[in-house]
Amino acid sequence: QSVLTQPPSVSAAPGQKVTISCSGSSSNIGNNYVSWYQQFPGTAPKLLIYENDKRPSGIPDRFSGSKSGTSATLGITGLQTGDEADYYCGTWDSSLSAVVFGGGTKLTVL
Amino acid sequence: QLQLQESGPGLVKPSETLSLTCTVSGGSISSSTYYWGWIRQPPGKGLEWIGIIFYSGSTYYNPSLKSRLTISVDTSKNQFSLKLSSVIAADTAVYYCARGLKTVNWFDPWGQGTLVTVSS
């Protein structure tokens, strides 16, 4: 059971938009920055969004992040088949003094 | 650019100690801005944070692993290491090392990961 809650899977058609939610509490998302990671099968996770809504160099602006209260959202527009991957949110939990991750969401581009 | 590489045995017997090393290249491990972490992923499952270490040697551990875990740093070799004692089958996972940014707590870059199987 992960501290952060994500939907196990989401799907959408190519060209469409999808959002992935990440729900937590005041001890984690509510008072700390959220990051998002993209992971393709057999490869290491890659930083996609940091500090709630910032994109590292090289990440297309089709990817966006937002945070409101104790929840965060990853948005992906103009979906491509190459976006099919697992997506994880992560943040610091001040009560646990630990980094916590969501359980991950598998994105399928139909 | 900064690169991280995990190394260590791919097979560990139950009740023994799992030992891994992460070698950092392209930059110094002795930074007060960053920390160095271990994350694992059991086959077919999600990410689990193991713990982090600052170059000064300060550590934070996953509470569920704390009693079995030691993370250390060797600044002279630009490496940091993980030791997990009394391993069981549930410790079978791909183990990743990564650099983290202090205060804002994101990980980048990550090593490629190494599969460690616990089996007799």
PDB file of C-alpha atoms in Angstrom:
ATOM      1  CA  GLN A   1       0.000   0.000   0.000  1.00  0.00           C
ATOM      2  CA  SER A   2       1.666   3.198  -1.212  1.00  0.00           C
ATOM      3  CA  VAL A   3       1.525   6.443   0.770  1.00  0.00           C
ATOM      4  CA  LEU A   4       0.628   8.293  -2.441  1.00  0.00           C
ATOM      5  CA  THR A   5      -2.377   7.072  -4.433  1.00  0.00           C
ATOM      6  CA  GLN A   6      -2.353   6.880  -8.223  1.00  0.00           C
ATOM      7  CA  PRO A   7      -4.800   5.180 -10.582  1.00  0.00           C
ATOM      8  CA  PRO A   8      -3.337   1.844 -11.736  1.00  0.00           C
ATOM      9  CA  SER A   9      -3.994   2.637 -15.377  1.00  0.00           C
ATOM     10  CA  VAL A  10      -5.229   5.305 -17.755  1.00  0.00           C
ATOM     11  CA  SER A  11      -5.768   5.236 -21.493  1.00  0.00           C
ATOM     12  CA  ALA A  12      -6.547   7.611 -24.323  1.00  0.00           C
ATOM     13  CA  ALA A  13      -6.291   7.813 -28.083  1.00  0.00           C
ATOM     14  CA  PRO A  14      -3.345   9.299 -29.970  1.00  0.00           C
ATOM     15  CA  GLY A  15      -3.541  13.078 -30.094  1.00  0.00           C
ATOM     16  CA  GLN A  16      -5.783  13.274 -27.059  1.00  0.00           C
ATOM     17  CA  LYS A  17      -5.021  14.546 -23.563  1.00  0.00           C
ATOM     18  CA  VAL A  18      -4.719  12.494 -20.396  1.00  0.00           C
ATOM     19  CA  THR A  19      -4.240  13.359 -16.741  1.00  0.00           C
ATOM     20  CA  ILE A  20      -2.780  11.204 -13.988  1.00  0.00           C
ATOM     21  CA  SER A  21      -3.614  12.031 -10.398  1.00  0.00           C
ATOM     22  CA  CYS A  22      -1.498  11.587  -7.300  1.00  0.00           C
ATOM     23  CA  SER A  23      -3.242  11.928  -3.964  1.00  0.00           C
ATOM     24  CA  GLY A  24      -1.523  12.320  -0.617  1.00  0.00           C
ATOM     25  CA  SER A  25      -1.819  14.219   2.651  1.00  0.00           C
ATOM     26  CA  SER A  26      -0.612  17.326   4.436  1.00  0.00           C
ATOM     27  CA  SER A  27       2.521  15.510   5.595  1.00  0.00           C
ATOM     28  CA  ASN A  28       3.662  14.848   2.049  1.00  0.00           C
ATOM     29  CA  ILE A  29       2.153  16.528  -1.023  1.00  0.00           C
ATOM     30  CA  GLY A  30       0.463  19.226   1.019  1.00  0.00           C
ATOM     31  CA  ASN A  31       3.751  20.692   2.230  1.00  0.00           C
ATOM     32  CA  ASN A  32       6.437  19.426  -0.118  1.00  0.00           C
ATOM     33  CA  TYR A  33       7.353  19.548  -3.778  1.00  0.00           C
ATOM     34  CA  VAL A  34       6.134  16.792  -6.106  1.00  0.00           C
ATOM     35  CA  SER A  35       8.138  15.160  -8.872  1.00  0.00           C
ATOM     36  CA  TRP A  36       7.027  12.835 -11.663  1.00  0.00           C
ATOM     37  CA  TYR A  37       8.971  10.047 -13.357  1.00  0.00           C
ATOM     38  CA  GLN A  38       8.473   8.202 -16.641  1.00  0.00           C
ATOM     39  CA  GLN A  39       9.602   4.581 -16.900  1.00  0.00           C
ATOM     40  CA  PHE A  40       9.670   2.410 -20.013  1.00  0.00           C
ATOM     41  CA  PRO A  41       9.861  -1.385 -19.583  1.00  0.00           C
ATOM     42  CA  GLY A  42      13.317  -2.573 -18.669  1.00  0.00           C
ATOM     43  CA  THR A  43      14.744   0.903 -18.180  1.00  0.00           C
ATOM     44  CA  ALA A  44      15.400   3.228 -15.250  1.00  0.00           C
ATOM     45  CA  PRO A  45      12.880   5.909 -14.307  1.00  0.00           C
ATOM     46  CA  LYS A  46      13.497   9.318 -15.831  1.00  0.00           C
ATOM     47  CA  LEU A  47      12.677  12.655 -14.214  1.00  0.00           C
ATOM     48  CA  LEU A  48       9.747  14.212 -16.083  1.00  0.00           C
ATOM     49  CA  ILE A  49       8.515  17.003 -13.789  1.00  0.00           C
ATOM     50  CA  TYR A  50      10.188  18.489 -10.721  1.00  0.00           C
ATOM     51  CA  GLU A  51       9.135  20.989  -8.066  1.00  0.00           C
ATOM     52  CA  ASN A  52       5.453  20.458  -8.965  1.00  0.00           C
ATOM     53  CA  ASP A  53       5.439  22.006 -12.412  1.00  0.00           C
ATOM     54  CA  LYS A  54       8.945  22.411 -13.850  1.00  0.00           C
ATOM     55  CA  ARG A  55      10.244  20.450 -16.820  1.00  0.00           C
ATOM     56  CA  PRO A  56      13.902  19.379 -17.109  1.00  0.00           C
ATOM     57  CA  SER A  57      15.721  20.324 -20.258  1.00  0.00           C
ATOM     58  CA  GLY A  58      14.659  18.111 -23.142  1.00  0.00           C
ATOM     59  CA  ILE A  59      11.186  17.281 -21.834  1.00  0.00           C
ATOM     60  CA  PRO A  60       8.532  18.441 -24.323  1.00  0.00           C
ATOM     61  CA  ASP A  61       5.963  20.990 -23.193  1.00  0.00           C
ATOM     62  CA  ARG A  62       3.288  18.369 -23.900  1.00  0.00           C
ATOM     63  CA  PHE A  63       4.062  17.258 -20.345  1.00  0.00           C
ATOM     64  CA  SER A  64       2.861  19.448 -17.484  1.00  0.00           C
ATOM     65  CA  GLY A  65       2.500  19.213 -13.742  1.00  0.00           C
ATOM     66  CA  SER A  66       0.325  20.929 -11.181  1.00  0.00           C
ATOM     67  CA  LYS A  67      -0.426  20.719  -7.487  1.00  0.00           C
ATOM     68  CA  SER A  68      -3.415  21.751  -5.438  1.00  0.00           C
ATOM     69  CA  GLY A  69      -3.678  21.065  -1.729  1.00  0.00           C
ATOM     70  CA  THR A  70      -2.806  17.448  -1.092  1.00  0.00           C
ATOM     71  CA  SER A  71      -3.061  16.298  -4.709  1.00  0.00           C
ATOM     72  CA  ALA A  72      -0.890  16.600  -7.783  1.00  0.00           C
ATOM     73  CA  THR A  73      -1.629  16.004 -11.429  1.00  0.00           C
ATOM     74  CA  LEU A  74       0.469  15.084 -14.441  1.00  0.00           C
ATOM     75  CA  GLY A  75      -0.961  16.152 -17.783  1.00  0.00           C
ATOM     76  CA  ILE A  76       0.066  14.891 -21.186  1.00  0.00           C
ATOM     77  CA  THR A  77      -1.330  16.477 -24.352  1.00  0.00           C
ATOM     78  CA  GLY A  78      -0.999  15.387 -27.970  1.00  0.00           C
ATOM     79  CA  LEU A  79      -0.580  11.771 -26.898  1.00  0.00           C
ATOM     80  CA  GLN A  80       1.830   9.651 -28.899  1.00  0.00           C
ATOM     81  CA  THR A  81       2.295   5.886 -28.900  1.00  0.00           C
ATOM     82  CA  GLY A  82       5.793   6.558 -27.623  1.00  0.00           C
ATOM     83  CA  ASP A  83       4.298   7.964 -24.410  1.00  0.00           C
ATOM     84  CA  GLU A  84       3.151   4.473 -23.371  1.00  0.00           C
ATOM     85  CA  ALA A  85       4.989   3.936 -20.099  1.00  0.00           C
ATOM     86  CA  ASP A  86       4.582   3.773 -16.342  1.00  0.00           C
ATOM     87  CA  TYR A  87       4.386   7.101 -14.519  1.00  0.00           C
ATOM     88  CA  TYR A  88       5.241   7.637 -10.840  1.00  0.00           C
ATOM     89  CA  CYS A  89       4.796  10.601  -8.524  1.00  0.00           C
ATOM     90  CA  GLY A  90       7.127  11.176  -5.610  1.00  0.00           C
ATOM     91  CA  THR A  91       7.616  13.583  -2.738  1.00  0.00           C
ATOM     92  CA  TRP A  92       9.033  13.923   0.765  1.00  0.00           C
ATOM     93  CA  ASP A  93       6.914  12.860   3.712  1.00  0.00           C
ATOM     94  CA  SER A  94       7.691  15.053   6.707  1.00  0.00           C
ATOM     95  CA  SER A  95       6.079  12.670   9.197  1.00  0.00           C
ATOM     96  CA  LEU A  96       7.997   9.634   7.971  1.00  0.00           C
ATOM     97  CA  SER A  97      11.205  11.590   7.165  1.00  0.00           C
ATOM     98  CA  ALA A  98      11.255   9.596   3.963  1.00  0.00           C
ATOM     99  CA  VAL A  99      10.749   9.927   0.224  1.00  0.00           C
ATOM    100  CA  VAL A 100       7.471   8.342  -0.828  1.00  0.00           C
ATOM    101  CA  PHE A 101       6.306   7.248  -4.260  1.00  0.00           C
ATOM    102  CA  GLY A 102       2.913   6.540  -5.723  1.00  0.00           C
ATOM    103  CA  GLY A 103       2.117   3.020  -6.847  1.00  0.00           C
ATOM    104  CA  GLY A 104       2.517   3.982 -10.483  1.00  0.00           C
ATOM    105  CA  THR A 105       0.123   4.443 -13.402  1.00  0.00           C
ATOM    106  CA  LYS A 106       0.360   2.543 -16.658  1.00  0.00           C
ATOM    107  CA  LEU A 107      -0.495   4.742 -19.630  1.00  0.00           C
ATOM    108  CA  THR A 108      -1.907   3.044 -22.707  1.00  0.00           C
ATOM    109  CA  VAL A 109      -2.263   4.994 -25.930  1.00  0.00           C
ATOM    110  CA  LEU A 110      -4.984   3.179 -27.820  1.00  0.00           C
TER     111      LEU A 110
ATOM    112  CA  GLN B   1      27.399  14.689 -17.777  1.00  0.00           C
ATOM    113  CA  LEU B   2      26.853  13.005 -14.431  1.00  0.00           C
ATOM    114  CA  GLN B   3      26.477   9.236 -14.581  1.00  0.00           C
ATOM    115  CA  LEU B   4      25.793   6.627 -11.920  1.00  0.00           C
ATOM    116  CA  GLN B   5      26.528   2.919 -12.155  1.00  0.00           C
ATOM    117  CA  GLU B   6      25.450   0.194  -9.751  1.00  0.00           C
ATOM    118  CA  SER B   7      27.633  -2.860  -9.150  1.00  0.00           C
ATOM    119  CA  GLY B   8      27.470  -5.954  -6.967  1.00  0.00           C
ATOM    120  CA  PRO B   9      26.386  -9.592  -6.866  1.00  0.00           C
ATOM    121  CA  GLY B  10      23.250 -10.498  -8.773  1.00  0.00           C
ATOM    122  CA  LEU B  11      22.441 -13.435  -6.498  1.00  0.00           C
ATOM    123  CA  VAL B  12      22.321 -13.443  -2.700  1.00  0.00           C
ATOM    124  CA  LYS B  13      21.309 -16.309  -0.435  1.00  0.00           C
ATOM    125  CA  PRO B  14      18.494 -15.873   2.106  1.00  0.00           C
ATOM    126  CA  SER B  15      19.675 -14.578   5.513  1.00  0.00           C
ATOM    127  CA  GLU B  16      22.882 -13.171   3.985  1.00  0.00           C
ATOM    128  CA  THR B  17      23.804  -9.536   3.335  1.00  0.00           C
ATOM    129  CA  LEU B  18      23.108  -7.763   0.051  1.00  0.00           C
ATOM    130  CA  SER B  19      25.894  -5.335  -0.838  1.00  0.00           C
ATOM    131  CA  LEU B  20      25.832  -2.865  -3.718  1.00  0.00           C
ATOM    132  CA  THR B  21      28.031   0.049  -4.735  1.00  0.00           C
ATOM    133  CA  CYS B  22      27.154   3.050  -6.859  1.00  0.00           C
ATOM    134  CA  THR B  23      30.013   4.760  -8.693  1.00  0.00           C
ATOM    135  CA  VAL B  24      29.507   8.387  -9.630  1.00  0.00           C
ATOM    136  CA  SER B  25      31.320   9.755 -12.684  1.00  0.00           C
ATOM    137  CA  GLY B  26      31.282  13.120 -14.396  1.00  0.00           C
ATOM    138  CA  GLY B  27      30.909  15.010 -11.131  1.00  0.00           C
ATOM    139  CA  SER B  28      31.808  15.026  -7.469  1.00  0.00           C
ATOM    140  CA  ILE B  29      29.891  13.198  -4.788  1.00  0.00           C
ATOM    141  CA  SER B  30      31.074  15.840  -2.313  1.00  0.00           C
ATOM    142  CA  SER B  31      28.299  18.364  -2.810  1.00  0.00           C
ATOM    143  CA  SER B  32      26.305  20.043  -0.078  1.00  0.00           C
ATOM    144  CA  THR B  33      23.446  20.628  -2.527  1.00  0.00           C
ATOM    145  CA  TYR B  34      22.768  17.046  -3.468  1.00  0.00           C
ATOM    146  CA  TYR B  35      22.303  13.737  -1.741  1.00  0.00           C
ATOM    147  CA  TRP B  36      22.676  10.170  -3.014  1.00  0.00           C
ATOM    148  CA  GLY B  37      19.959   7.596  -2.848  1.00  0.00           C
ATOM    149  CA  TRP B  38      18.894   4.026  -3.358  1.00  0.00           C
ATOM    150  CA  ILE B  39      15.514   3.014  -4.765  1.00  0.00           C
ATOM    151  CA  ARG B  40      14.354  -0.503  -5.588  1.00  0.00           C
ATOM    152  CA  GLN B  41      11.644  -2.064  -7.727  1.00  0.00           C
ATOM    153  CA  PRO B  42      10.480  -5.663  -7.207  1.00  0.00           C
ATOM    154  CA  PRO B  43       9.662  -7.458 -10.474  1.00  0.00           C
ATOM    155  CA  GLY B  44       6.385  -6.161 -11.889  1.00  0.00           C
ATOM    156  CA  LYS B  45       5.864  -3.736  -9.008  1.00  0.00           C
ATOM    157  CA  GLY B  46       6.342  -0.059  -8.201  1.00  0.00           C
ATOM    158  CA  LEU B  47       9.213   1.995  -6.853  1.00  0.00           C
ATOM    159  CA  GLU B  48      10.253   1.720  -3.208  1.00  0.00           C
ATOM    160  CA  TRP B  49      12.558   4.311  -1.648  1.00  0.00           C
ATOM    161  CA  ILE B  50      15.344   2.676   0.373  1.00  0.00           C
ATOM    162  CA  GLY B  51      17.313   5.588   1.758  1.00  0.00           C
ATOM    163  CA  ILE B  52      19.649   8.506   1.123  1.00  0.00           C
ATOM    164  CA  ILE B  53      23.023   9.748   2.268  1.00  0.00           C
ATOM    165  CA  PHE B  54      24.700  13.138   2.207  1.00  0.00           C
ATOM    166  CA  TYR B  55      28.430  13.400   1.508  1.00  0.00           C
ATOM    167  CA  SER B  56      28.868  14.314   5.169  1.00  0.00           C
ATOM    168  CA  GLY B  57      27.572  10.846   6.053  1.00  0.00           C
ATOM    169  CA  SER B  58      24.139  11.864   7.343  1.00  0.00           C
ATOM    170  CA  THR B  59      21.464   9.360   6.388  1.00  0.00           C
ATOM    171  CA  TYR B  60      17.720   8.893   6.143  1.00  0.00           C
ATOM    172  CA  TYR B  61      16.335   5.371   5.875  1.00  0.00           C
ATOM    173  CA  ASN B  62      13.014   3.816   4.926  1.00  0.00           C
ATOM    174  CA  PRO B  63      11.465   3.000   8.330  1.00  0.00           C
ATOM    175  CA  SER B  64      10.483  -0.470   7.136  1.00  0.00           C
ATOM    176  CA  LEU B  65      14.107  -1.332   6.253  1.00  0.00           C
ATOM    177  CA  LYS B  66      15.965   0.668   8.866  1.00  0.00           C
ATOM    178  CA  SER B  67      16.843  -2.236  11.172  1.00  0.00           C
ATOM    179  CA  ARG B  68      18.619  -4.084   8.326  1.00  0.00           C
ATOM    180  CA  LEU B  69      20.044  -1.173   6.342  1.00  0.00           C
ATOM    181  CA  THR B  70      23.345   0.650   6.170  1.00  0.00           C
ATOM    182  CA  ILE B  71      24.189   3.263   3.545  1.00  0.00           C
ATOM    183  CA  SER B  72      27.702   4.677   3.477  1.00  0.00           C
ATOM    184  CA  VAL B  73      29.745   7.039   1.331  1.00  0.00           C
ATOM    185  CA  ASP B  74      33.380   6.981   0.222  1.00  0.00           C
ATOM    186  CA  THR B  75      34.243  10.431  -1.086  1.00  0.00           C
ATOM    187  CA  SER B  76      37.790   9.375  -2.015  1.00  0.00           C
ATOM    188  CA  LYS B  77      36.362   6.874  -4.512  1.00  0.00           C
ATOM    189  CA  ASN B  78      33.299   8.947  -5.477  1.00  0.00           C
ATOM    190  CA  GLN B  79      31.123   6.031  -4.450  1.00  0.00           C
ATOM    191  CA  PHE B  80      28.314   5.252  -2.067  1.00  0.00           C
ATOM    192  CA  SER B  81      27.151   1.851  -0.932  1.00  0.00           C
ATOM    193  CA  LEU B  82      24.182  -0.108   0.319  1.00  0.00           C
ATOM    194  CA  LYS B  83      24.177  -3.042   2.720  1.00  0.00           C
ATOM    195  CA  LEU B  84      20.931  -4.847   3.505  1.00  0.00           C
ATOM    196  CA  SER B  85      21.245  -7.672   6.003  1.00  0.00           C
ATOM    197  CA  SER B  86      19.166 -10.802   6.620  1.00  0.00           C
ATOM    198  CA  VAL B  87      17.667 -10.722   3.146  1.00  0.00           C
ATOM    199  CA  ILE B  88      14.560 -12.660   2.187  1.00  0.00           C
ATOM    200  CA  ALA B  89      12.915 -13.440  -1.141  1.00  0.00           C
ATOM    201  CA  ALA B  90      10.868 -10.233  -0.915  1.00  0.00           C
ATOM    202  CA  ASP B  91      14.120  -8.249  -1.217  1.00  0.00           C
ATOM    203  CA  THR B  92      14.461  -9.486  -4.795  1.00  0.00           C
ATOM    204  CA  ALA B  93      14.327  -6.360  -6.947  1.00  0.00           C
ATOM    205  CA  VAL B  94      16.063  -4.101  -9.399  1.00  0.00           C
ATOM    206  CA  TYR B  95      18.127  -1.735  -7.275  1.00  0.00           C
ATOM    207  CA  TYR B  96      18.725   1.784  -8.588  1.00  0.00           C
ATOM    208  CA  CYS B  97      21.052   4.479  -7.328  1.00  0.00           C
ATOM    209  CA  ALA B  98      20.270   8.111  -8.054  1.00  0.00           C
ATOM    210  CA  ARG B  99      21.253  11.669  -7.194  1.00  0.00           C
ATOM    211  CA  GLY B 100      18.733  13.721  -5.274  1.00  0.00           C
ATOM    212  CA  LEU B 101      18.382  17.426  -4.734  1.00  0.00           C
ATOM    213  CA  LYS B 102      18.203  18.540  -1.141  1.00  0.00           C
ATOM    214  CA  THR B 103      14.996  20.173   0.086  1.00  0.00           C
ATOM    215  CA  VAL B 104      13.013  19.670  -3.119  1.00  0.00           C
ATOM    216  CA  ASN B 105      13.669  15.922  -3.241  1.00  0.00           C
ATOM    217  CA  TRP B 106      13.709  14.886  -6.852  1.00  0.00           C
ATOM    218  CA  PHE B 107      16.000  12.210  -8.312  1.00  0.00           C
ATOM    219  CA  ASP B 108      18.074  12.781 -11.435  1.00  0.00           C
ATOM    220  CA  PRO B 109      19.969  11.110 -12.938  1.00  0.00           C
ATOM    221  CA  TRP B 110      19.415   7.450 -12.152  1.00  0.00           C
ATOM    222  CA  GLY B 111      21.734   4.524 -12.676  1.00  0.00           C
ATOM    223  CA  GLN B 112      20.636   1.822 -15.084  1.00  0.00           C
ATOM    224  CA  GLY B 113      19.715  -0.489 -12.222  1.00  0.00           C
ATOM    225  CA  THR B 114      20.910  -3.920 -11.216  1.00  0.00           C
ATOM    226  CA  LEU B 115      18.763  -6.984 -10.551  1.00  0.00           C
ATOM    227  CA  VAL B 116      19.452  -8.708  -7.268  1.00  0.00           C
ATOM    228  CA  THR B 117      17.792 -12.068  -6.720  1.00  0.00           C
ATOM    229  CA  VAL B 118      17.527 -13.596  -3.255  1.00  0.00           C
ATOM    230  CA  SER B 119      17.525 -17.351  -3.620  1.00  0.00           C
ATOM    231  CA  SER B 120      19.339 -20.390  -2.286  1.00  0.00           C
TER     232      SER B 120
END
